[in-house]
Amino acid sequence: MSLLSLFRRSQPLTAALLLALATGRAGGADKVADGSPAIEARMTAVMASPELLGAAAEAGRRASQFCVNCHGESGLSQHGHVPNLAGQHPVFLLTQIEKFADGRRQDEFMTGLIKVLKPEDRFNMAIYFASQSVPVKPARDAASARRGQQLYARACVGCHGAQARGQKRIARLAGQQPEYLVRALDNYRTGKGRKDPVMTAVAKGLSNGDIQALAAYLPTIP
Ligand code: HEC
Ligand code: HEC
């Protein structure tokens, strides 16, 4: 889901409320924490205003100079095991950042790194990466991709969406790096590094062949 479509869909807010939310003065929104309704409201308010969105994205771009070493310019990764951040929902990105920070999610690169980020930087980076677009990739193995497509339609589409673009706390899978997808599904399946009640249950039902097929298909979705 693009920020623009979120912007179109979001409820109109009065200018004063919008400003209060966006500057963190309403409802204790100065604490950037995953799961907080205040932070989600602030995110919605920022996304509803092209001006605030532009300012947050620019601050996020400046703050993320270090991240792009691994995640790539504009959040498009050049490494199979490093996820694209581009095009994810900003709430999803912020949620995952908070999970790394408090240990619910673990990774040798991300865990230490994320702890030093200021709450404001986390917020702005999530906005910046979310506002970048993801290019389409051709299938490397067409037969496997077709099998992945059928499996996706049966088991994943209900949550991740017809175009695999996710929403809020649900990940975008479209255009994601194949090796990363394999690793993420395997981590849920084994409980190593990543636990989520829903995804753990889903992943336990997948064979290695299913995971390979999904990883062949998902990167080809724009
Ligand atoms: C040394 C390389 C490296 C750097 C630098 C790095 N990352 Fe990561 N990042 C990774 C890897 C690898 C993963 C996947 C971890 C896993 O498999 O669970 C990841 C995962 C993530 C995720 C989860 C994405 C998803 O789809 O679930 C977010 C969000 C993220 N990084 C944000 C950042 C931010 C913000 C910065 C800069 C402060 C940053 N990363 C810097 C390597 C890096
Ligand atoms: C009932 C809803 C639901 C279903 C069905 C579902 N997912 Fe998920 N998925 C989620 C949620 C929620 C998350 C975020 C979990 C977290 O925070 O770790 C997620 C995360 C993921 C991630 C991690 C992506 C990333 O960038 O971090 C992958 C990969 C994934 N799902 C693949 C799948 C596949 C493939 C299927 C079908 C076989 C599927 N999911 C079915 C809800 C669902």
mmCIF file of C-alpha atoms and ligand atoms in Angstrom:
data_model
loop_
_atom_site.group_PDB
_atom_site.id
_atom_site.type_symbol
_atom_site.label_atom_id
_atom_site.label_comp_id
_atom_site.label_asym_id
_atom_site.label_seq_id
_atom_site.Cartn_x
_atom_site.Cartn_y
_atom_site.Cartn_z
ATOM 1 C CA MET A 1 0.000 0.000 0.000
ATOM 2 C CA SER A 2 1.551 3.326 -0.973
ATOM 3 C CA LEU A 3 1.608 6.277 1.359
ATOM 4 C CA LEU A 4 -0.416 8.165 -1.182
ATOM 5 C CA SER A 5 -3.289 5.684 -0.999
ATOM 6 C CA LEU A 6 -3.105 5.761 2.795
ATOM 7 C CA PHE A 7 -3.186 9.508 2.573
ATOM 8 C CA ARG A 8 -6.317 9.399 0.428
ATOM 9 C CA ARG A 9 -8.010 6.925 2.735
ATOM 10 C CA SER A 10 -7.220 8.548 6.056
ATOM 11 C CA GLN A 11 -9.903 10.371 7.973
ATOM 12 C CA PRO A 12 -9.852 14.143 7.800
ATOM 13 C CA LEU A 13 -8.464 15.723 10.963
ATOM 14 C CA THR A 14 -8.664 19.292 12.043
ATOM 15 C CA ALA A 15 -5.480 21.262 11.411
ATOM 16 C CA ALA A 16 -4.922 21.880 15.127
ATOM 17 C CA LEU A 17 -5.285 18.255 16.124
ATOM 18 C CA LEU A 18 -3.090 17.240 13.242
ATOM 19 C CA LEU A 19 -0.350 19.611 14.293
ATOM 20 C CA ALA A 20 -0.585 18.559 17.936
ATOM 21 C CA LEU A 21 -0.320 14.900 16.990
ATOM 22 C CA ALA A 22 2.470 15.461 14.522
ATOM 23 C CA THR A 23 4.581 17.478 16.896
ATOM 24 C CA GLY A 24 4.011 14.906 19.598
ATOM 25 C CA ARG A 25 2.060 17.136 21.968
ATOM 26 C CA ALA A 26 -1.162 15.131 22.067
ATOM 27 C CA GLY A 27 -1.859 12.018 24.115
ATOM 28 C CA GLY A 28 1.695 11.379 25.282
ATOM 29 C CA ALA A 29 2.790 10.831 21.688
ATOM 30 C CA ASP A 30 6.351 11.870 22.558
ATOM 31 C CA LYS A 31 7.053 8.260 23.519
ATOM 32 C CA VAL A 32 7.590 6.332 20.305
ATOM 33 C CA ALA A 33 6.585 2.816 21.260
ATOM 34 C CA ASP A 34 5.308 -0.111 19.275
ATOM 35 C CA GLY A 35 1.671 -0.864 19.895
ATOM 36 C CA SER A 36 0.908 2.582 21.235
ATOM 37 C CA PRO A 37 -2.324 4.028 19.829
ATOM 38 C CA ALA A 38 -0.785 7.491 20.229
ATOM 39 C CA ILE A 39 2.068 6.656 17.904
ATOM 40 C CA GLU A 40 -0.233 5.171 15.326
ATOM 41 C CA ALA A 41 -2.383 8.289 15.491
ATOM 42 C CA ARG A 42 0.719 10.401 15.051
ATOM 43 C CA MET A 43 1.781 8.325 12.067
ATOM 44 C CA THR A 44 -1.647 8.720 10.483
ATOM 45 C CA ALA A 45 -1.537 12.464 11.091
ATOM 46 C CA VAL A 46 1.899 12.825 9.503
ATOM 47 C CA MET A 47 0.822 10.756 6.510
ATOM 48 C CA ALA A 48 -2.305 12.845 6.076
ATOM 49 C CA SER A 49 -0.258 15.988 5.560
ATOM 50 C CA PRO A 50 2.019 16.226 2.500
ATOM 51 C CA GLU A 51 4.084 18.879 4.310
ATOM 52 C CA LEU A 52 4.636 16.878 7.506
ATOM 53 C CA LEU A 53 5.224 13.746 5.467
ATOM 54 C CA GLY A 54 7.881 15.489 3.386
ATOM 55 C CA ALA A 55 9.655 16.851 6.466
ATOM 56 C CA ALA A 56 9.619 13.499 8.289
ATOM 57 C CA ALA A 57 10.828 11.624 5.193
ATOM 58 C CA GLU A 58 13.679 14.125 4.712
ATOM 59 C CA ALA A 59 14.727 13.816 8.378
ATOM 60 C CA GLY A 60 14.493 10.032 8.015
ATOM 61 C CA ARG A 61 16.635 10.060 4.875
ATOM 62 C CA ARG A 62 19.353 12.029 6.668
ATOM 63 C CA ALA A 63 19.217 9.781 9.732
ATOM 64 C CA SER A 64 19.395 6.572 7.702
ATOM 65 C CA GLN A 65 22.743 7.126 5.978
ATOM 66 C CA PHE A 66 24.222 4.251 7.947
ATOM 67 C CA CYS A 67 21.327 1.857 7.288
ATOM 68 C CA VAL A 68 21.662 2.130 3.503
ATOM 69 C CA ASN A 69 25.067 0.394 3.698
ATOM 70 C CA CYS A 70 23.109 -2.824 4.123
ATOM 71 C CA HIS A 71 19.519 -1.997 3.135
ATOM 72 C CA GLY A 72 20.565 -0.111 -0.018
ATOM 73 C CA GLU A 73 19.821 3.349 -1.353
ATOM 74 C CA SER A 74 16.110 4.090 -0.891
ATOM 75 C CA GLY A 75 15.739 0.879 1.119
ATOM 76 C CA LEU A 76 16.280 -1.428 -1.878
ATOM 77 C CA SER A 77 18.699 -4.082 -0.717
ATOM 78 C CA GLN A 78 21.458 -5.456 -2.952
ATOM 79 C CA HIS A 79 21.967 -8.468 -0.673
ATOM 80 C CA GLY A 80 19.726 -11.539 -0.741
ATOM 81 C CA HIS A 81 19.679 -11.946 3.045
ATOM 82 C CA VAL A 82 18.994 -8.272 3.831
ATOM 83 C CA PRO A 83 15.352 -7.214 3.423
ATOM 84 C CA ASN A 84 14.132 -4.307 1.332
ATOM 85 C CA LEU A 85 12.568 -1.719 3.602
ATOM 86 C CA ALA A 86 11.075 0.251 0.702
ATOM 87 C CA GLY A 87 7.310 0.153 0.412
ATOM 88 C CA GLN A 88 6.639 -1.422 3.824
ATOM 89 C CA HIS A 89 3.927 0.164 5.937
ATOM 90 C CA PRO A 90 5.625 2.624 8.330
ATOM 91 C CA VAL A 91 3.800 1.077 11.307
ATOM 92 C CA PHE A 92 5.225 -2.329 10.333
ATOM 93 C CA LEU A 93 8.778 -0.925 10.128
ATOM 94 C CA LEU A 94 8.469 0.844 13.463
ATOM 95 C CA THR A 95 7.006 -2.295 15.062
ATOM 96 C CA GLN A 96 9.957 -4.386 13.858
ATOM 97 C CA ILE A 97 12.459 -1.753 15.039
ATOM 98 C CA GLU A 98 10.862 -1.890 18.497
ATOM 99 C CA LYS A 99 10.974 -5.699 18.426
ATOM 100 C CA PHE A 100 14.736 -5.637 17.742
ATOM 101 C CA ALA A 101 15.189 -3.030 20.471
ATOM 102 C CA ASP A 102 13.397 -5.012 23.197
ATOM 103 C CA GLY A 103 14.662 -8.460 22.141
ATOM 104 C CA ARG A 104 11.430 -9.978 20.811
ATOM 105 C CA ARG A 105 13.244 -10.250 17.478
ATOM 106 C CA GLN A 106 16.930 -11.055 17.246
ATOM 107 C CA ASP A 107 19.558 -10.666 14.572
ATOM 108 C CA GLU A 108 23.337 -10.394 14.819
ATOM 109 C CA PHE A 109 23.406 -7.155 12.798
ATOM 110 C CA MET A 110 20.244 -5.391 13.832
ATOM 111 C CA THR A 111 20.039 -6.044 17.570
ATOM 112 C CA GLY A 112 22.865 -3.823 18.847
ATOM 113 C CA LEU A 113 22.500 -1.273 16.099
ATOM 114 C CA ILE A 114 18.884 -0.363 16.683
ATOM 115 C CA LYS A 115 19.288 0.293 20.405
ATOM 116 C CA VAL A 116 21.323 3.454 19.805
ATOM 117 C CA LEU A 117 18.637 5.096 17.673
ATOM 118 C CA LYS A 118 16.648 7.930 19.178
ATOM 119 C CA PRO A 119 12.824 7.494 19.158
ATOM 120 C CA GLU A 120 12.439 10.406 16.777
ATOM 121 C CA ASP A 121 14.929 8.890 14.308
ATOM 122 C CA ARG A 122 13.097 5.548 14.421
ATOM 123 C CA PHE A 123 9.845 7.278 13.591
ATOM 124 C CA ASN A 124 11.289 9.346 10.734
ATOM 125 C CA MET A 125 13.239 6.441 9.236
ATOM 126 C CA ALA A 126 10.104 4.313 9.171
ATOM 127 C CA ILE A 127 8.346 7.112 7.260
ATOM 128 C CA TYR A 128 11.288 7.570 4.874
ATOM 129 C CA PHE A 129 11.711 3.915 3.902
ATOM 130 C CA ALA A 130 7.952 3.366 3.668
ATOM 131 C CA SER A 131 7.652 6.151 1.117
ATOM 132 C CA GLN A 132 10.132 4.556 -1.332
ATOM 133 C CA SER A 133 8.925 2.377 -4.203
ATOM 134 C CA VAL A 134 9.948 -1.165 -5.130
ATOM 135 C CA PRO A 135 10.757 -2.294 -8.705
ATOM 136 C CA VAL A 136 9.491 -5.589 -10.197
ATOM 137 C CA LYS A 137 11.869 -8.537 -10.625
ATOM 138 C CA PRO A 138 11.428 -11.278 -13.231
ATOM 139 C CA ALA A 139 10.981 -14.859 -11.945
ATOM 140 C CA ARG A 140 14.209 -16.875 -11.726
ATOM 141 C CA ASP A 141 12.328 -20.185 -11.736
ATOM 142 C CA ALA A 142 8.947 -19.858 -13.446
ATOM 143 C CA ALA A 143 7.594 -23.309 -12.485
ATOM 144 C CA SER A 144 8.419 -22.799 -8.821
ATOM 145 C CA ALA A 145 6.974 -19.271 -8.926
ATOM 146 C CA ARG A 146 3.665 -20.642 -10.268
ATOM 147 C CA ARG A 147 3.493 -23.122 -7.406
ATOM 148 C CA GLY A 148 4.273 -20.302 -4.977
ATOM 149 C CA GLN A 149 1.488 -18.218 -6.477
ATOM 150 C CA GLN A 150 -1.082 -20.986 -5.860
ATOM 151 C CA LEU A 151 0.114 -21.491 -2.314
ATOM 152 C CA TYR A 152 0.047 -17.753 -1.647
ATOM 153 C CA ALA A 153 -3.554 -17.518 -2.901
ATOM 154 C CA ARG A 154 -4.564 -20.360 -0.591
ATOM 155 C CA ALA A 155 -2.670 -19.615 2.610
ATOM 156 C CA CYS A 156 -1.414 -16.029 2.724
ATOM 157 C CA VAL A 157 -3.647 -13.697 0.740
ATOM 158 C CA GLY A 158 -6.182 -13.234 3.560
ATOM 159 C CA CYS A 159 -3.686 -11.306 5.670
ATOM 160 C CA HIS A 160 -0.953 -10.073 3.322
ATOM 161 C CA GLY A 161 -3.431 -8.937 0.650
ATOM 162 C CA ALA A 162 -4.093 -9.599 -3.035
ATOM 163 C CA GLN A 163 -0.995 -7.641 -4.052
ATOM 164 C CA ALA A 164 1.077 -8.822 -1.070
ATOM 165 C CA ARG A 165 1.555 -5.254 0.119
ATOM 166 C CA GLY A 166 0.637 -5.912 3.756
ATOM 167 C CA GLN A 167 -0.824 -3.294 6.088
ATOM 168 C CA LYS A 168 0.067 -1.808 9.464
ATOM 169 C CA ARG A 169 1.577 -4.699 11.471
ATOM 170 C CA ILE A 170 1.469 -7.120 8.530
ATOM 171 C CA ALA A 171 4.552 -7.220 6.309
ATOM 172 C CA ARG A 172 4.708 -6.322 2.657
ATOM 173 C CA LEU A 173 6.041 -9.396 0.834
ATOM 174 C CA ALA A 174 5.856 -8.072 -2.750
ATOM 175 C CA GLY A 175 9.306 -7.562 -4.277
ATOM 176 C CA GLN A 176 11.094 -8.833 -1.155
ATOM 177 C CA GLN A 177 14.529 -10.492 -1.342
ATOM 178 C CA PRO A 178 14.234 -14.279 -1.868
ATOM 179 C CA GLU A 179 16.939 -15.422 0.577
ATOM 180 C CA TYR A 180 15.509 -13.155 3.246
ATOM 181 C CA LEU A 181 12.015 -14.639 2.762
ATOM 182 C CA VAL A 182 13.404 -18.164 3.182
ATOM 183 C CA ARG A 183 15.250 -17.123 6.315
ATOM 184 C CA ALA A 184 12.249 -15.283 7.800
ATOM 185 C CA LEU A 185 9.887 -18.235 7.264
ATOM 186 C CA ASP A 186 12.458 -20.664 8.623
ATOM 187 C CA ASN A 187 13.055 -18.454 11.664
ATOM 188 C CA TYR A 188 9.321 -18.420 12.454
ATOM 189 C CA ARG A 189 9.146 -22.171 11.892
ATOM 190 C CA THR A 190 12.007 -22.979 14.262
ATOM 191 C CA GLY A 191 11.356 -20.083 16.680
ATOM 192 C CA LYS A 192 14.977 -18.994 16.182
ATOM 193 C CA GLY A 193 15.300 -15.205 16.318
ATOM 194 C CA ARG A 194 11.638 -14.573 15.535
ATOM 195 C CA LYS A 195 8.399 -15.436 17.242
ATOM 196 C CA ASP A 196 4.920 -14.381 16.295
ATOM 197 C CA PRO A 197 1.853 -16.438 17.240
ATOM 198 C CA VAL A 198 0.265 -16.119 13.806
ATOM 199 C CA MET A 199 3.341 -16.542 11.612
ATOM 200 C CA THR A 200 4.798 -19.330 13.732
ATOM 201 C CA ALA A 201 1.590 -21.332 13.210
ATOM 202 C CA VAL A 202 1.542 -20.553 9.473
ATOM 203 C CA ALA A 203 5.218 -21.422 8.966
ATOM 204 C CA LYS A 204 4.975 -24.726 10.832
ATOM 205 C CA GLY A 205 2.583 -25.890 8.107
ATOM 206 C CA LEU A 206 5.088 -25.165 5.305
ATOM 207 C CA SER A 207 7.566 -27.672 3.832
ATOM 208 C CA ASN A 208 11.016 -26.627 2.555
ATOM 209 C CA GLY A 209 9.615 -26.946 -0.979
ATOM 210 C CA ASP A 210 6.684 -24.647 -0.117
ATOM 211 C CA ILE A 211 9.099 -22.049 1.242
ATOM 212 C CA GLN A 212 11.295 -22.224 -1.882
ATOM 213 C CA ALA A 213 8.188 -21.812 -4.091
ATOM 214 C CA LEU A 214 6.956 -18.795 -2.106
ATOM 215 C CA ALA A 215 10.439 -17.248 -2.280
ATOM 216 C CA ALA A 216 10.409 -17.723 -6.064
ATOM 217 C CA TYR A 217 7.002 -16.065 -6.412
ATOM 218 C CA LEU A 218 6.907 -13.144 -3.952
ATOM 219 C CA PRO A 219 9.901 -11.183 -5.367
ATOM 220 C CA THR A 220 8.118 -11.040 -8.748
ATOM 221 C CA ILE A 221 5.091 -9.108 -7.421
ATOM 222 C CA PRO A 222 5.383 -5.346 -8.028
HETATM 223 C C1 HEC B 1 25.108 -4.645 8.875
HETATM 224 C C2 HEC B 1 23.928 -4.653 8.017
HETATM 225 C C3 HEC B 1 22.702 -3.870 8.476
HETATM 226 C C4 HEC B 1 22.629 -2.533 8.822
HETATM 227 C C5 HEC B 1 23.751 -1.501 8.869
HETATM 228 C C6 HEC B 1 21.233 -2.274 9.094
HETATM 229 N N1 HEC B 1 20.482 -3.411 8.916
HETATM 230 FE FE1 HEC B 1 18.467 -3.592 9.230
HETATM 231 N N2 HEC B 1 18.578 -5.578 8.791
HETATM 232 C C7 HEC B 1 19.737 -6.272 8.451
HETATM 233 C C8 HEC B 1 19.426 -7.695 8.304
HETATM 234 C C9 HEC B 1 20.391 -8.803 7.933
HETATM 235 C C10 HEC B 1 18.023 -7.840 8.587
HETATM 236 C C11 HEC B 1 17.202 -9.129 8.602
HETATM 237 C C12 HEC B 1 17.253 -9.727 9.987
HETATM 238 C C13 HEC B 1 16.487 -11.017 10.081
HETATM 239 O O1 HEC B 1 16.683 -11.888 9.214
HETATM 240 O O2 HEC B 1 15.650 -11.134 10.985
HETATM 241 C C14 HEC B 1 17.532 -6.478 8.878
HETATM 242 C C15 HEC B 1 16.193 -6.186 9.174
HETATM 243 C C16 HEC B 1 15.698 -4.913 9.379
HETATM 244 C C17 HEC B 1 14.283 -4.601 9.576
HETATM 245 C C18 HEC B 1 13.116 -5.580 9.513
HETATM 246 C C19 HEC B 1 12.542 -5.573 8.115
HETATM 247 C C20 HEC B 1 11.490 -6.619 7.860
HETATM 248 O O3 HEC B 1 11.031 -6.715 6.704
HETATM 249 O O4 HEC B 1 11.085 -7.330 8.774
HETATM 250 C C21 HEC B 1 14.199 -3.243 9.773
HETATM 251 C C22 HEC B 1 12.938 -2.434 10.017
HETATM 252 C C23 HEC B 1 15.556 -2.710 9.697
HETATM 253 N N3 HEC B 1 16.438 -3.749 9.452
HETATM 254 C C24 HEC B 1 15.877 -1.373 9.848
HETATM 255 C C25 HEC B 1 17.187 -0.871 9.839
HETATM 256 C C26 HEC B 1 17.523 0.507 10.123
HETATM 257 C C27 HEC B 1 16.507 1.613 10.427
HETATM 258 C C28 HEC B 1 18.894 0.603 10.035
HETATM 259 C C29 HEC B 1 19.764 1.818 10.308
HETATM 260 C C30 HEC B 1 19.710 2.331 11.635
HETATM 261 C C31 HEC B 1 19.404 -0.729 9.695
HETATM 262 N N4 HEC B 1 18.343 -1.593 9.586
HETATM 263 C C32 HEC B 1 20.737 -1.032 9.492
HETATM 264 C C33 HEC B 1 20.989 -5.724 8.261
HETATM 265 C C34 HEC B 1 21.351 -4.416 8.539
HETATM 266 C C1 HEC B 2 -3.486 -14.564 9.899
HETATM 267 C C2 HEC B 2 -2.669 -13.571 9.214
HETATM 268 C C3 HEC B 2 -1.456 -14.045 8.429
HETATM 269 C C4 HEC B 2 -1.394 -15.092 7.513
HETATM 270 C C5 HEC B 2 -2.479 -16.061 7.082
HETATM 271 C C6 HEC B 2 -0.043 -15.057 6.977
HETATM 272 N N1 HEC B 2 0.683 -14.039 7.554
HETATM 273 FE FE1 HEC B 2 2.657 -13.633 7.234
HETATM 274 N N2 HEC B 2 2.613 -12.150 8.652
HETATM 275 C C7 HEC B 2 1.510 -11.822 9.420
HETATM 276 C C8 HEC B 2 1.907 -10.873 10.451
HETATM 277 C C9 HEC B 2 1.006 -10.254 11.497
HETATM 278 C C10 HEC B 2 3.308 -10.646 10.284
HETATM 279 C C11 HEC B 2 4.248 -9.790 11.154
HETATM 280 C C12 HEC B 2 4.740 -10.688 12.292
HETATM 281 C C13 HEC B 2 5.886 -10.113 13.107
HETATM 282 O O1 HEC B 2 5.777 -8.992 13.617
HETATM 283 O O2 HEC B 2 6.920 -10.812 13.209
HETATM 284 C C14 HEC B 2 3.707 -11.468 9.142
HETATM 285 C C15 HEC B 2 5.010 -11.528 8.671
HETATM 286 C C16 HEC B 2 5.427 -12.321 7.621
HETATM 287 C C17 HEC B 2 6.780 -12.378 7.101
HETATM 288 C C18 HEC B 2 7.961 -11.546 7.597
HETATM 289 C C19 HEC B 2 8.274 -10.486 6.554
HETATM 290 C C20 HEC B 2 9.222 -9.417 6.987
HETATM 291 O O3 HEC B 2 9.636 -8.649 6.117
HETATM 292 O O4 HEC B 2 9.558 -9.299 8.162
HETATM 293 C C21 HEC B 2 6.784 -13.277 6.073
HETATM 294 C C22 HEC B 2 7.968 -13.678 5.205
HETATM 295 C C23 HEC B 2 5.435 -13.782 5.940
HETATM 296 N N3 HEC B 2 4.617 -13.198 6.896
HETATM 297 C C24 HEC B 2 5.023 -14.690 4.981
HETATM 298 C C25 HEC B 2 3.766 -15.288 4.947
HETATM 299 C C26 HEC B 2 3.393 -16.342 4.000
HETATM 300 C C27 HEC B 2 4.307 -16.860 2.904
HETATM 301 C C28 HEC B 2 2.112 -16.723 4.313
HETATM 302 C C29 HEC B 2 1.294 -17.824 3.679
HETATM 303 C C30 HEC B 2 1.940 -19.129 3.632
HETATM 304 C C31 HEC B 2 1.672 -15.880 5.424
HETATM 305 N N4 HEC B 2 2.701 -15.028 5.772
HETATM 306 C C32 HEC B 2 0.420 -15.943 6.018
HETATM 307 C C33 HEC B 2 0.219 -12.304 9.239
HETATM 308 C C34 HEC B 2 -0.137 -13.404 8.456
#
